[in-house]
Amino acid sequence: MKLLSLVISLTLGFLLLLATADLPDWGDPQSPASIHVSNYYIENSVEQTSVPNFVTSVLADYRGYDTMFETIVIFCAGITVLTILRRSHRQKKKEVRPRPAREGKDLILISAARIIAPMMQIFALYVVAHGHHSPGGGFQGGVILGSSFILLALAYDLETILKRLKERSVIIMSGIGVAIYMGIGMICLFLGGNFLDYSAWSSVLGVSAVEARSHGMLGVEIGVAVTVMYIMFSLYADLSSGGEMDEGL
Amino acid sequence: MTWDASLLWQFDFLILLMVIICAVAALTFKDLITSAVVFGAYSFLMCLLWTEMLAVDVAFTEAAVGAGVSTVFFLGTALHIKRRAKD
């Protein structure tokens, strides 16, 4: 059986390597993607959206529909893990692996986490807000925000953090993040534009259509960041405590 | 900005070599926690590769999600299941 899987994976690997030879070279200006698609965004992105980072403008504006469903995928993943793993203390089964009780708290770990966590959060907000001009955006910022709470949960224990970041609020807020994204898109419809066409916001915000697209992207990124942050924390809380939400790692 | 990738082929080669070593090692280790940590190292090396190819946004995501959070998820899960893999 092992031999068979080795042969299969070697054959597949060899075929994939053969296929790679036909792909255009890295950074080849004559490759199909560079000829047809990229040029449009490189030439028009700043003019149409006033966002210098093309990646952000493609992700949140030109391909905003995709990003919306990516956010929903993350939301669904978090909710699914919650649904499968979460169980209350009443249904507690016996532990798979008896773990030693946590003896006191590590002073060095807590002191370090207390200094690092606020910096992570400020940096995450910067990543979200500055996604227009530099690499970053909602996903990365949300993950960093979520991991700052994971760091605190590792240094203290999960219960302490769950007192601050209640389980119920985690579920509600992750839904609100998706709602912010879809809401910004829906309001475009009522303002007379297409779905997720942020230039319709210009009359409400009192700015030009180009500026409105830039602001719309920021709003959308904030929605993504909220969802990702809460889902990341809820994933950690569920996985590390086996769905019991008691002490974590 | 001008960029000549050929200047850095040794760097590239080293990272690619280590990526392969980490990928094989993550599969070979019997201890799931060791595997998870090695897989985190794999993600970080991929992040270096993305940066070297100037795909900074992707590298950022890889560093935050791949090397950061998902390693913690793997560790958290590995502590709750049987720690040693059968094969």
Coordinates of C-alpha atoms in Angstrom, one line a residue:
Chain A
M1 CA 0.0 0.0 0.0
K2 CA 2.8 2.4 0.9
L3 CA 4.7 1.5 -2.3
L4 CA 1.5 2.2 -4.3
S5 CA 1.1 5.6 -2.8
L6 CA 4.7 6.4 -3.3
V7 CA 4.4 5.5 -7.0
I8 CA 1.2 7.5 -7.4
S9 CA 2.7 10.6 -5.7
L10 CA 5.9 10.4 -7.7
T11 CA 4.1 10.1 -11.0
L12 CA 1.8 13.0 -10.1
G13 CA 4.8 15.1 -9.0
F14 CA 6.6 14.3 -12.2
L15 CA 3.6 15.2 -14.4
L16 CA 3.1 18.5 -12.5
L17 CA 6.8 19.3 -13.0
L18 CA 6.4 18.6 -16.7
A19 CA 3.4 20.9 -16.8
T20 CA 5.3 23.7 -15.0
A21 CA 7.8 23.8 -17.9
D22 CA 5.0 25.1 -20.1
L23 CA 4.0 28.0 -17.7
P24 CA 5.3 31.4 -18.6
D25 CA 8.5 32.5 -16.8
W26 CA 8.2 34.4 -13.6
G27 CA 7.8 38.1 -14.3
D28 CA 7.6 37.5 -18.1
P29 CA 6.1 40.7 -19.6
Q30 CA 4.7 38.6 -22.5
S31 CA 2.7 36.2 -20.4
P32 CA -1.1 36.2 -21.0
A33 CA -1.9 37.7 -17.6
S34 CA 0.6 40.6 -18.1
I35 CA -0.7 41.4 -21.6
H36 CA -4.5 41.4 -21.0
V37 CA -5.4 41.8 -17.3
S38 CA -2.7 43.5 -15.4
N39 CA -2.3 46.5 -17.7
Y40 CA -5.8 47.7 -17.2
Y41 CA -5.4 47.8 -13.4
I42 CA -2.0 49.3 -13.5
E43 CA -3.1 52.1 -15.9
N44 CA -6.5 52.9 -14.4
S45 CA -6.4 52.0 -10.7
V46 CA -5.1 55.3 -9.3
E47 CA -7.2 57.3 -11.8
Q48 CA -10.4 55.4 -11.0
T49 CA -10.1 54.6 -7.3
S50 CA -7.2 56.9 -6.0
V51 CA -5.7 53.8 -4.3
P52 CA -2.0 53.4 -5.1
N53 CA -1.8 49.7 -4.0
F54 CA -3.3 47.8 -6.9
V55 CA -3.7 44.7 -4.8
T56 CA -6.1 46.4 -2.5
S57 CA -8.1 48.1 -5.3
V58 CA -8.4 44.8 -7.2
L59 CA -9.3 42.9 -4.0
A60 CA -11.8 45.2 -2.5
D61 CA -13.2 47.1 -5.5
Y62 CA -12.8 45.5 -8.9
R63 CA -13.2 42.0 -7.5
G64 CA -15.2 43.0 -4.4
Y65 CA -17.7 40.3 -5.0
D66 CA -15.1 37.6 -4.6
T67 CA -13.7 39.1 -1.4
M68 CA -17.2 39.3 0.0
F69 CA -17.7 35.6 -0.4
E70 CA -14.2 34.9 1.0
T71 CA -15.3 36.7 4.1
I72 CA -18.4 34.6 4.2
V73 CA -16.3 31.5 3.8
I74 CA -14.3 32.4 6.8
F75 CA -17.5 33.2 8.7
C76 CA -18.9 29.8 7.8
A77 CA -15.7 28.0 8.8
G78 CA -15.8 29.6 12.2
I79 CA -19.4 28.9 12.7
T80 CA -19.0 25.2 11.5
V81 CA -16.1 24.6 14.0
L82 CA -18.2 26.1 16.7
T83 CA -21.2 23.9 15.8
I84 CA -19.2 20.7 15.7
L85 CA -16.9 21.2 18.7
R86 CA -18.9 23.3 21.2
R87 CA -20.4 21.4 24.0
S88 CA -21.5 22.4 27.4
H89 CA -20.1 21.1 30.7
R90 CA -23.1 18.8 31.2
Q91 CA -22.2 16.7 28.1
K92 CA -18.6 16.6 29.1
K93 CA -17.0 13.3 28.1
K94 CA -13.8 12.0 29.7
E95 CA -10.6 13.6 28.7
V96 CA -8.7 12.0 25.9
R97 CA -5.4 13.0 27.6
P98 CA -5.4 13.9 31.3
R99 CA -3.7 17.3 31.5
P100 CA -1.8 18.5 34.6
A101 CA -3.6 21.4 36.4
R102 CA -2.2 24.8 35.6
E103 CA 0.0 25.8 38.6
G104 CA -0.1 29.6 39.0
K105 CA 0.7 31.9 36.2
D106 CA 4.0 32.5 34.5
L107 CA 5.1 36.1 35.4
I108 CA 7.6 36.4 32.6
L109 CA 5.1 35.2 30.0
I110 CA 2.3 37.5 31.3
S111 CA 4.6 40.6 31.4
A112 CA 5.8 40.0 27.9
A113 CA 2.3 39.4 26.6
R114 CA 1.0 42.5 28.3
I115 CA 3.6 44.6 26.5
I116 CA 3.4 42.9 23.1
A117 CA -0.4 42.6 22.8
P118 CA -1.3 46.4 22.6
M119 CA 1.5 46.9 20.1
M120 CA 0.1 44.1 18.0
Q121 CA -3.3 45.7 18.1
I122 CA -2.1 49.1 17.2
F123 CA 0.0 47.6 14.3
A124 CA -3.1 45.6 13.2
L125 CA -5.2 48.8 13.1
Y126 CA -2.4 50.5 11.1
V127 CA -2.4 47.5 8.7
V128 CA -6.1 47.8 8.1
A129 CA -6.1 51.6 7.8
H130 CA -3.0 51.8 5.6
G131 CA -4.0 49.0 3.3
H132 CA -4.6 51.5 0.5
H133 CA -1.0 52.6 0.4
S134 CA 1.1 49.7 1.6
P135 CA 0.7 45.9 1.7
G136 CA -2.0 44.8 4.1
G137 CA -5.7 45.1 4.5
G138 CA -8.6 43.6 6.3
F139 CA -7.5 40.0 6.3
Q140 CA -4.0 40.5 7.6
G141 CA -5.1 43.2 10.0
G142 CA -7.9 41.0 11.3
V143 CA -5.6 38.0 11.8
I144 CA -3.1 40.1 13.7
L145 CA -5.8 41.5 15.9
G146 CA -7.2 38.0 16.5
S147 CA -3.7 36.7 17.3
S148 CA -3.1 39.4 19.9
F149 CA -6.1 38.0 21.8
I150 CA -4.8 34.5 21.3
L151 CA -1.4 35.6 22.7
L152 CA -3.2 36.9 25.8
A153 CA -5.2 33.7 26.1
L154 CA -2.0 31.7 25.9
A155 CA -0.3 33.8 28.6
Y156 CA -3.2 34.0 31.0
D157 CA -5.8 31.3 30.4
L158 CA -8.7 31.1 28.1
E159 CA -11.3 31.9 30.8
T160 CA -9.8 35.2 31.7
I161 CA -9.9 36.4 28.1
L162 CA -13.4 35.0 27.5
K163 CA -14.6 37.3 30.3
R164 CA -13.5 40.2 28.2
L165 CA -14.4 38.8 24.8
K166 CA -17.6 37.0 25.5
E167 CA -18.5 34.0 23.4
R168 CA -21.9 35.5 22.5
S169 CA -20.3 38.7 21.3
V170 CA -17.8 36.7 19.2
I171 CA -20.7 35.1 17.3
I172 CA -22.6 38.4 16.9
M173 CA -19.6 40.5 15.9
S174 CA -18.3 38.0 13.3
G175 CA -21.8 38.3 11.7
I176 CA -21.7 42.0 12.0
G177 CA -18.4 42.1 10.0
V178 CA -20.1 40.3 7.1
A179 CA -23.1 42.6 7.5
I180 CA -20.9 45.7 7.2
Y181 CA -19.4 44.4 3.9
M182 CA -22.8 43.4 2.5
G183 CA -24.5 46.5 3.9
I184 CA -22.0 48.9 2.2
G185 CA -22.7 47.0 -1.0
M186 CA -26.5 47.0 -0.6
I187 CA -26.6 50.7 0.2
C188 CA -25.0 51.3 -3.2
L189 CA -28.1 49.8 -4.7
F190 CA -30.4 52.2 -2.9
L191 CA -28.2 55.1 -3.9
G192 CA -28.7 54.2 -7.6
G193 CA -25.5 52.3 -8.3
N194 CA -24.7 48.7 -8.8
F195 CA -24.1 46.2 -6.0
L196 CA -20.6 47.0 -4.4
D197 CA -20.1 50.0 -6.8
Y198 CA -18.9 52.4 -4.1
S199 CA -18.9 55.4 -6.4
A200 CA -22.7 55.6 -5.6
W201 CA -21.7 56.7 -2.1
S202 CA -20.3 60.0 -3.4
S203 CA -23.6 61.9 -2.9
V204 CA -23.9 60.8 0.7
L205 CA -20.2 61.3 1.7
G206 CA -20.0 64.6 -0.2
V207 CA -16.9 63.6 -2.1
S208 CA -16.1 62.8 -5.7
A209 CA -16.9 59.4 -7.1
V210 CA -13.2 58.4 -7.1
E211 CA -12.8 59.4 -3.5
A212 CA -16.0 57.5 -2.6
R213 CA -14.6 54.3 -4.1
S214 CA -11.5 54.7 -1.9
H215 CA -13.7 55.3 1.2
G216 CA -15.9 52.4 0.3
M217 CA -12.9 50.1 0.2
L218 CA -11.8 51.2 3.7
G219 CA -15.3 50.4 5.0
V220 CA -15.3 47.0 3.4
E221 CA -11.8 46.3 4.8
I222 CA -13.0 47.2 8.3
G223 CA -15.9 44.7 7.9
V224 CA -13.4 42.0 6.8
A225 CA -11.1 42.7 9.7
V226 CA -13.9 42.5 12.3
T227 CA -15.1 39.1 10.9
V228 CA -11.6 37.7 10.6
M229 CA -10.5 38.8 14.1
Y230 CA -13.5 37.3 15.9
I231 CA -13.5 34.1 13.9
M232 CA -9.7 33.6 14.5
F233 CA -10.2 34.0 18.2
S234 CA -13.3 31.7 18.2
L235 CA -11.4 29.1 16.2
Y236 CA -8.6 29.2 18.8
A237 CA -11.0 29.0 21.7
D238 CA -12.8 26.1 20.3
L239 CA -9.8 24.1 19.1
S240 CA -7.6 24.6 22.1
S241 CA -10.2 23.8 24.7
G242 CA -11.9 20.9 22.8
G243 CA -15.1 22.9 22.6
E244 CA -15.5 23.3 26.3
M245 CA -14.3 26.9 26.5
D246 CA -12.7 26.3 29.9
E247 CA -9.0 26.6 30.2
G248 CA -7.4 26.4 26.8
L249 CA -3.9 25.2 26.3
Chain B
M1 CA 12.7 50.0 -8.6
T2 CA 15.0 47.8 -10.6
W3 CA 15.2 44.2 -9.5
D4 CA 17.5 41.5 -10.9
A5 CA 16.4 38.2 -9.6
S6 CA 19.5 36.4 -11.0
L7 CA 21.7 38.2 -8.4
L8 CA 19.9 36.3 -5.7
W9 CA 19.7 32.8 -7.1
Q10 CA 21.8 31.4 -4.3
F11 CA 19.4 32.8 -1.8
D12 CA 16.5 31.5 -3.8
F13 CA 18.0 28.1 -4.1
L14 CA 18.7 27.9 -0.3
I15 CA 15.1 28.8 0.5
L16 CA 13.7 26.3 -2.0
L17 CA 15.9 23.6 -0.6
M18 CA 14.8 24.3 2.9
V19 CA 11.2 24.4 1.8
I20 CA 11.5 20.9 0.4
I21 CA 13.3 19.7 3.6
C22 CA 10.7 21.2 5.8
A23 CA 7.8 19.7 3.7
V24 CA 9.3 16.2 3.8
A25 CA 10.2 16.6 7.5
A26 CA 6.7 17.7 8.5
L27 CA 5.3 14.5 6.9
T28 CA 8.0 12.2 8.4
F29 CA 7.9 13.2 12.0
K30 CA 5.8 10.9 14.1
D31 CA 5.1 13.5 16.8
L32 CA 2.3 15.7 15.7
I33 CA 3.5 18.7 17.7
T34 CA 6.9 18.6 16.0
S35 CA 5.2 18.3 12.7
A36 CA 3.1 21.4 13.4
V37 CA 6.1 23.4 14.3
V38 CA 8.1 22.3 11.2
F39 CA 5.0 23.1 9.2
G40 CA 5.1 26.6 10.7
A41 CA 8.7 26.9 9.6
Y42 CA 7.7 25.8 6.1
S43 CA 5.1 28.6 6.0
F44 CA 7.7 31.1 7.0
L45 CA 10.0 30.0 4.3
M46 CA 7.2 30.3 1.8
C47 CA 6.6 33.8 3.1
L48 CA 10.3 34.6 2.4
L49 CA 9.9 33.2 -1.1
W50 CA 6.8 35.4 -1.8
T51 CA 8.7 38.5 -0.5
E52 CA 11.6 37.6 -2.7
M53 CA 9.2 37.5 -5.7
L54 CA 7.9 40.9 -4.7
A55 CA 4.4 39.6 -3.9
V56 CA 4.5 41.4 -0.6
D57 CA 0.7 41.3 0.1
V58 CA 0.7 37.5 -0.3
A59 CA 3.8 37.3 1.9
F60 CA 2.1 39.3 4.6
T61 CA -0.9 37.0 4.5
E62 CA 1.3 33.9 4.6
A63 CA 3.3 35.3 7.6
A64 CA 0.1 36.2 9.5
V65 CA -2.1 33.2 8.7
G66 CA 0.3 30.4 7.6
A67 CA 3.2 30.9 10.0
G68 CA 1.3 32.6 12.8
V69 CA -2.2 31.6 13.5
S70 CA -2.5 28.2 11.8
T71 CA 0.5 26.9 13.7
V72 CA -1.3 27.8 17.0
F73 CA -4.4 26.0 15.7
F74 CA -2.4 22.9 14.8
L75 CA -0.8 22.9 18.2
G76 CA -4.1 23.4 19.9
T77 CA -5.6 20.5 18.0
A78 CA -2.6 18.2 18.4
L79 CA -2.8 18.5 22.1
H80 CA -6.4 17.2 22.1
I81 CA -5.9 14.1 19.9
K82 CA -3.5 11.2 20.0
R83 CA -0.2 12.8 19.9
R84 CA 1.7 10.2 17.9
A85 CA 0.8 9.4 14.3
K86 CA 0.6 5.7 13.3
D87 CA 2.5 5.9 10.1

